Coordinates of C-alpha atoms in Angstrom, one line a residue:
M1 CA 102.3 99.6 78.9
L2 CA 100.3 100.1 75.4
N3 CA 101.3 103.8 75.8
S4 CA 105.1 102.5 75.1
I5 CA 104.1 100.9 71.9
V6 CA 102.1 103.3 70.0
S7 CA 103.4 106.6 68.4
E8 CA 103.5 110.1 69.9
N9 CA 100.5 111.3 67.8
V10 CA 98.0 108.8 69.3
N11 CA 99.2 109.1 72.7
S12 CA 96.4 111.7 73.6
L13 CA 93.8 109.3 72.3
L14 CA 95.3 106.8 74.0
S15 CA 94.6 108.9 77.4
L16 CA 91.4 109.2 76.6
G17 CA 90.8 105.5 76.4
G18 CA 92.5 105.1 79.8
I19 CA 90.1 107.7 81.3
L20 CA 87.0 106.1 79.8
F21 CA 88.4 102.8 80.8
A22 CA 89.0 103.4 84.4
F23 CA 85.5 105.1 84.8
I24 CA 83.5 102.7 82.9
V25 CA 85.3 99.5 84.3
T26 CA 84.8 101.1 87.8
I27 CA 81.0 101.5 87.4
V28 CA 80.5 98.0 85.6
A29 CA 82.6 96.0 87.9
T30 CA 81.0 97.6 91.2
G31 CA 77.5 97.3 89.9
K32 CA 78.4 93.5 88.9
L33 CA 80.6 92.3 91.7
G34 CA 79.6 94.5 95.0
K35 CA 77.0 92.0 96.2
Y36 CA 79.9 89.6 96.8
L37 CA 81.6 91.9 99.1
P38 CA 81.3 91.4 103.1
K39 CA 78.3 93.0 104.7
D40 CA 78.5 96.0 107.1
A41 CA 77.5 95.6 110.5
G42 CA 76.7 99.3 111.4
R43 CA 79.0 101.7 113.1
E44 CA 77.7 101.4 116.9
F45 CA 79.2 104.8 117.9
A46 CA 78.6 106.9 114.8
H47 CA 75.4 109.0 114.1
N48 CA 73.0 107.1 112.3
G49 CA 75.5 104.4 111.9
K50 CA 73.4 101.4 111.9
L51 CA 71.8 102.7 108.6
S52 CA 74.5 101.1 106.9
A53 CA 74.3 97.6 108.4
G54 CA 73.6 94.8 105.7
K55 CA 75.4 97.3 102.7
P56 CA 78.2 95.7 100.8
R57 CA 81.5 97.0 102.5
G58 CA 85.2 96.9 101.0
A59 CA 84.1 98.3 97.4
G60 CA 87.7 100.0 97.5
I61 CA 89.1 96.6 96.2
I62 CA 87.0 97.0 93.1
F63 CA 88.1 100.6 92.1
V64 CA 91.6 100.5 93.5
L65 CA 92.0 97.2 91.1
A66 CA 90.4 99.0 88.3
F67 CA 92.8 102.1 88.9
A68 CA 95.9 99.5 89.1
A69 CA 94.7 97.8 85.6
A70 CA 94.3 101.2 84.1
A71 CA 97.6 102.4 85.2
V72 CA 99.2 99.3 84.0
L73 CA 97.8 99.4 80.6
F74 CA 97.9 103.2 80.1
V75 CA 100.6 104.7 81.6
P76 CA 104.3 104.5 80.4
V77 CA 106.1 101.9 82.5
K78 CA 108.6 103.6 85.0
A79 CA 109.9 102.1 88.2
E80 CA 108.5 104.5 90.4
G81 CA 105.2 105.0 89.4
L82 CA 104.6 101.2 89.3
I83 CA 106.1 100.9 92.9
Y84 CA 103.5 103.6 94.0
V85 CA 100.6 101.5 92.2
I86 CA 101.7 98.5 93.9
L87 CA 101.9 100.3 97.3
T88 CA 98.6 101.6 96.5
V89 CA 97.3 98.1 96.0
V90 CA 99.0 96.9 99.2
S91 CA 97.1 99.6 101.3
M92 CA 94.0 98.7 99.6
V93 CA 94.2 94.7 100.4
T94 CA 95.2 95.6 104.1
G95 CA 92.3 97.6 104.6
F96 CA 89.9 95.1 102.8
L97 CA 91.4 92.0 105.0
D98 CA 90.1 94.1 108.0
D99 CA 86.8 94.9 106.2
A100 CA 86.2 91.3 105.8
S101 CA 87.2 90.4 109.4
E102 CA 84.7 89.1 111.6
K103 CA 86.6 91.0 114.4
P104 CA 87.9 94.4 113.5
W105 CA 92.0 94.2 113.3
G106 CA 93.4 96.2 116.5
E107 CA 94.9 99.8 116.3
F108 CA 98.4 98.6 116.7
K109 CA 98.4 96.0 113.8
K110 CA 97.0 98.6 111.4
G111 CA 99.6 101.1 112.5
F112 CA 102.2 98.7 111.9
L113 CA 101.0 98.2 108.2
D114 CA 100.7 101.9 108.0
L115 CA 104.2 102.3 109.2
C116 CA 105.7 99.6 106.8
V117 CA 103.9 101.4 103.6
A118 CA 104.9 104.7 104.9
V119 CA 108.7 103.6 105.0
L120 CA 108.4 101.9 101.5
V121 CA 107.0 105.1 100.0
A122 CA 109.8 107.3 101.7
Q123 CA 112.5 104.8 100.4
T124 CA 110.6 104.8 96.8
Y125 CA 110.4 108.8 96.7
L126 CA 114.0 109.6 98.0
K127 CA 115.4 106.9 95.4
Y128 CA 113.9 108.7 92.4
N129 CA 113.7 112.4 93.5
P130 CA 116.0 115.1 95.1
N131 CA 115.7 115.4 98.9
V132 CA 114.4 119.1 98.6
I133 CA 111.2 120.7 100.0
K134 CA 109.9 123.6 98.0
L135 CA 107.8 126.3 99.8
A136 CA 105.7 127.3 96.5
L137 CA 104.1 130.4 98.3
F138 CA 107.4 131.9 99.1
Q139 CA 109.4 130.7 96.0
M140 CA 112.1 129.2 98.1
E141 CA 113.5 125.7 98.5
F142 CA 115.6 123.6 101.0
E143 CA 117.8 120.5 101.1
I144 CA 116.6 118.3 103.9
P145 CA 119.0 115.5 105.1
K146 CA 117.6 112.3 103.6
L147 CA 117.0 111.0 107.2
L148 CA 114.7 113.8 108.2
F149 CA 112.9 113.6 105.1
A150 CA 112.4 110.0 105.1
V151 CA 110.8 110.6 108.9
M152 CA 108.7 113.7 107.2
I153 CA 107.2 111.3 104.6
V154 CA 106.2 108.6 107.0
I155 CA 104.3 111.1 108.9
L156 CA 102.6 112.7 105.8
V157 CA 101.6 109.4 104.8
W158 CA 100.4 108.1 108.2
V159 CA 98.6 111.4 108.7
S160 CA 97.0 110.9 105.3
V161 CA 96.0 107.5 105.4
N162 CA 94.2 107.8 108.9
V163 CA 92.6 111.2 108.5
T164 CA 91.1 109.8 105.3
N165 CA 90.1 106.9 106.8
C166 CA 88.5 108.6 109.9
S167 CA 86.5 110.8 107.1
D168 CA 84.6 108.0 105.6
G169 CA 81.1 108.0 107.5
V170 CA 78.9 109.8 105.1
D171 CA 77.7 108.4 101.9
G172 CA 80.1 110.1 99.2
L173 CA 81.9 112.4 101.6
S174 CA 85.5 111.1 101.6
G175 CA 85.3 110.0 97.7
T176 CA 84.1 113.5 97.2
L177 CA 86.5 115.3 99.1
T178 CA 89.7 112.8 97.7
I179 CA 88.5 114.0 94.4
I180 CA 88.9 117.6 95.0
T181 CA 92.2 117.3 96.7
L182 CA 93.5 115.2 93.7
V183 CA 92.3 117.6 91.3
S184 CA 93.6 120.2 93.0
I185 CA 96.9 118.5 93.2
Y186 CA 96.9 118.0 89.4
T187 CA 96.3 121.6 89.0
L188 CA 99.4 122.2 91.3
Y189 CA 101.4 119.8 88.8
R190 CA 100.5 122.4 85.8
V191 CA 101.2 125.6 87.6
L192 CA 104.3 124.5 89.5
G193 CA 105.7 122.5 86.4
T194 CA 106.2 119.5 88.5
G195 CA 104.8 116.0 88.7
A196 CA 104.3 115.4 85.0
D197 CA 105.1 111.3 85.4
F198 CA 102.5 111.2 87.8
A199 CA 99.7 113.6 86.7
F200 CA 98.2 110.9 84.3
P201 CA 97.8 108.3 87.0
V202 CA 96.0 110.9 89.2
L203 CA 93.4 111.6 86.8
L204 CA 92.8 107.7 86.6
F205 CA 92.5 107.4 90.3
V206 CA 89.9 110.4 90.1
M207 CA 87.8 108.4 87.4
C208 CA 88.1 105.4 89.4
I209 CA 86.4 107.1 92.3
L210 CA 83.8 108.7 90.4
G211 CA 82.8 105.1 89.2
Y212 CA 82.5 104.4 92.7
L213 CA 80.2 107.4 93.7
W214 CA 77.9 106.4 90.9
H215 CA 76.6 103.7 93.3
N216 CA 77.5 105.6 96.6
A217 CA 75.8 108.7 96.3
T218 CA 73.1 109.1 98.8
P219 CA 71.3 106.6 99.3
S220 CA 74.2 104.4 99.1
F221 CA 74.3 100.8 97.2
L222 CA 77.5 99.6 98.9
L223 CA 80.6 101.1 101.0
M224 CA 84.2 101.6 100.3
G225 CA 85.4 100.5 103.7
D226 CA 89.0 100.5 104.8
A227 CA 89.8 99.0 101.4
G228 CA 89.2 102.3 99.8
S229 CA 89.5 105.1 102.2
R230 CA 93.2 104.0 103.2
A231 CA 94.3 103.4 99.8
M232 CA 92.9 107.1 98.7
G233 CA 94.9 108.4 101.9
L234 CA 98.1 106.8 100.8
F235 CA 97.4 107.7 97.1
I236 CA 97.1 111.6 98.1
S237 CA 100.0 111.4 100.3
I238 CA 102.2 110.3 97.1
A239 CA 100.4 112.8 94.6
I240 CA 101.4 115.7 97.2
L241 CA 105.0 114.6 97.4
K242 CA 105.3 114.7 93.9
T243 CA 104.4 118.4 93.5
G244 CA 107.6 119.1 95.4
S245 CA 105.8 121.1 97.8
P246 CA 104.4 118.3 100.2
L247 CA 103.5 121.5 102.8
L248 CA 100.5 122.2 100.1
Y249 CA 98.9 119.2 101.6
I250 CA 97.5 121.2 104.2
P251 CA 95.4 123.7 102.2
V252 CA 94.2 121.3 99.8
A253 CA 93.3 118.6 101.9
L254 CA 92.4 120.6 105.1
V255 CA 88.8 119.4 105.3
L256 CA 89.8 116.0 105.5
I257 CA 92.7 116.8 108.1
L258 CA 90.1 118.7 110.2
D259 CA 86.9 116.2 109.9
G260 CA 89.3 113.0 110.4
G261 CA 92.3 114.3 112.4
L262 CA 90.5 116.3 115.1
G263 CA 89.1 112.7 116.4
L264 CA 92.8 111.4 116.2
I265 CA 94.3 114.2 118.4
K266 CA 91.7 114.0 121.2
L267 CA 92.0 110.2 121.1
T268 CA 95.6 110.5 121.4
L269 CA 95.5 113.3 124.2
I270 CA 93.0 110.9 126.2
R271 CA 95.2 108.0 125.9
L272 CA 98.4 109.2 126.2
F273 CA 98.0 112.1 128.6
K274 CA 94.7 111.7 130.4
I275 CA 93.8 115.1 128.8
R276 CA 90.4 115.8 127.6
I277 CA 89.4 118.4 125.3
M278 CA 86.6 119.2 122.6
T279 CA 84.3 117.2 125.0
N280 CA 81.1 119.1 123.6
I281 CA 82.2 118.2 120.1
T282 CA 81.3 114.8 118.3
L283 CA 84.0 113.3 116.2
P284 CA 84.7 112.9 113.3
F285 CA 83.2 116.2 112.7
H286 CA 80.7 115.0 110.0
D287 CA 78.8 113.4 112.7
H288 CA 78.9 116.5 114.8
V289 CA 77.1 118.6 112.1
R290 CA 74.7 116.0 111.5
K291 CA 73.9 115.2 115.2
K292 CA 74.2 118.8 116.7
W293 CA 73.8 121.2 113.8
G294 CA 71.1 119.0 112.0
W295 CA 73.0 118.8 108.5
S296 CA 71.4 116.2 106.3
N297 CA 74.0 113.8 104.6
T298 CA 73.5 115.7 101.4
Q299 CA 74.1 118.9 103.1
T300 CA 77.1 117.6 104.9
V301 CA 79.0 116.3 101.6
F302 CA 78.2 119.5 99.6
R303 CA 79.1 121.9 102.4
F304 CA 82.3 120.3 103.1
A305 CA 83.0 120.0 99.5
I306 CA 82.4 123.7 99.0
V307 CA 84.7 124.7 101.9
Q308 CA 87.4 122.6 100.2
I309 CA 87.0 123.7 97.0
V310 CA 87.3 127.2 98.2
L311 CA 90.3 126.3 100.3
S312 CA 92.0 124.4 97.4
M313 CA 91.4 127.6 94.9
A314 CA 93.0 130.1 97.0
A315 CA 96.0 127.8 97.3
V316 CA 96.5 127.6 93.7
Y317 CA 95.8 131.3 93.3
G318 CA 98.4 132.0 95.9
I319 CA 101.1 130.3 94.1
R320 CA 100.1 131.1 90.5

């Protein structure tokens, strides 16, 4: 909003103000308001899950609303971007209501809400962008029928939301991995020459997660809950779509995909086909490395982050 009423020569200064606003507001608001959030009961089946009992949960409501405020104030008003901000807030709200509920929401209820948001993302993207997928590594592109493209977007959104949600279980892990993924996507915008209208919102979202991690670093003061993880997953899916090469989601978010996705695959095979695989692996994988390999929380976050940085650098270098 403010960006639309100032001259070009102060836009960079205003952008700097937006970055500082997003970071500082998130830190201050989280520190002041965190104590009013619902309290975590401790995850019964997670490794050391009970250590989280009593901590404020649902802090995603704070950093997502800080992002929304920064986006409205400092990003030029465009319908597409505004819709994405609103959908990110909607995803956060559904997660927060689950965080605040005495009885956790059922999978079908959350799945239906994810589907609704994913359909709206698909409709919005296809309204403002061509139905073309680029294979950046091979310098190729294909026009995809809109209906098929819409289905692919829905799948991407659902996967991104759920694997990011499942990766949330170690102080700082999902937030750190999300930051690496989003910075990688921002770099891809520059390399590919795409996503110019969404690059700054990506930076603002990163700043808000950093503000949250100020309080969530081990030992954490509070937890993001579904309010944060589901919103982060949705935002990642939108950000990668804006590169024009959505298949790059795989390398730039591979650690999130493997950490959260293996458990989803295992559960799906058991429930639908009575097939049991990976029986000797504790899932999500961040629980396995802590329980079976003896990694500390800090080692888990750093090593997962290192692996994702290497993968992201390889992906960016491969298309330079």
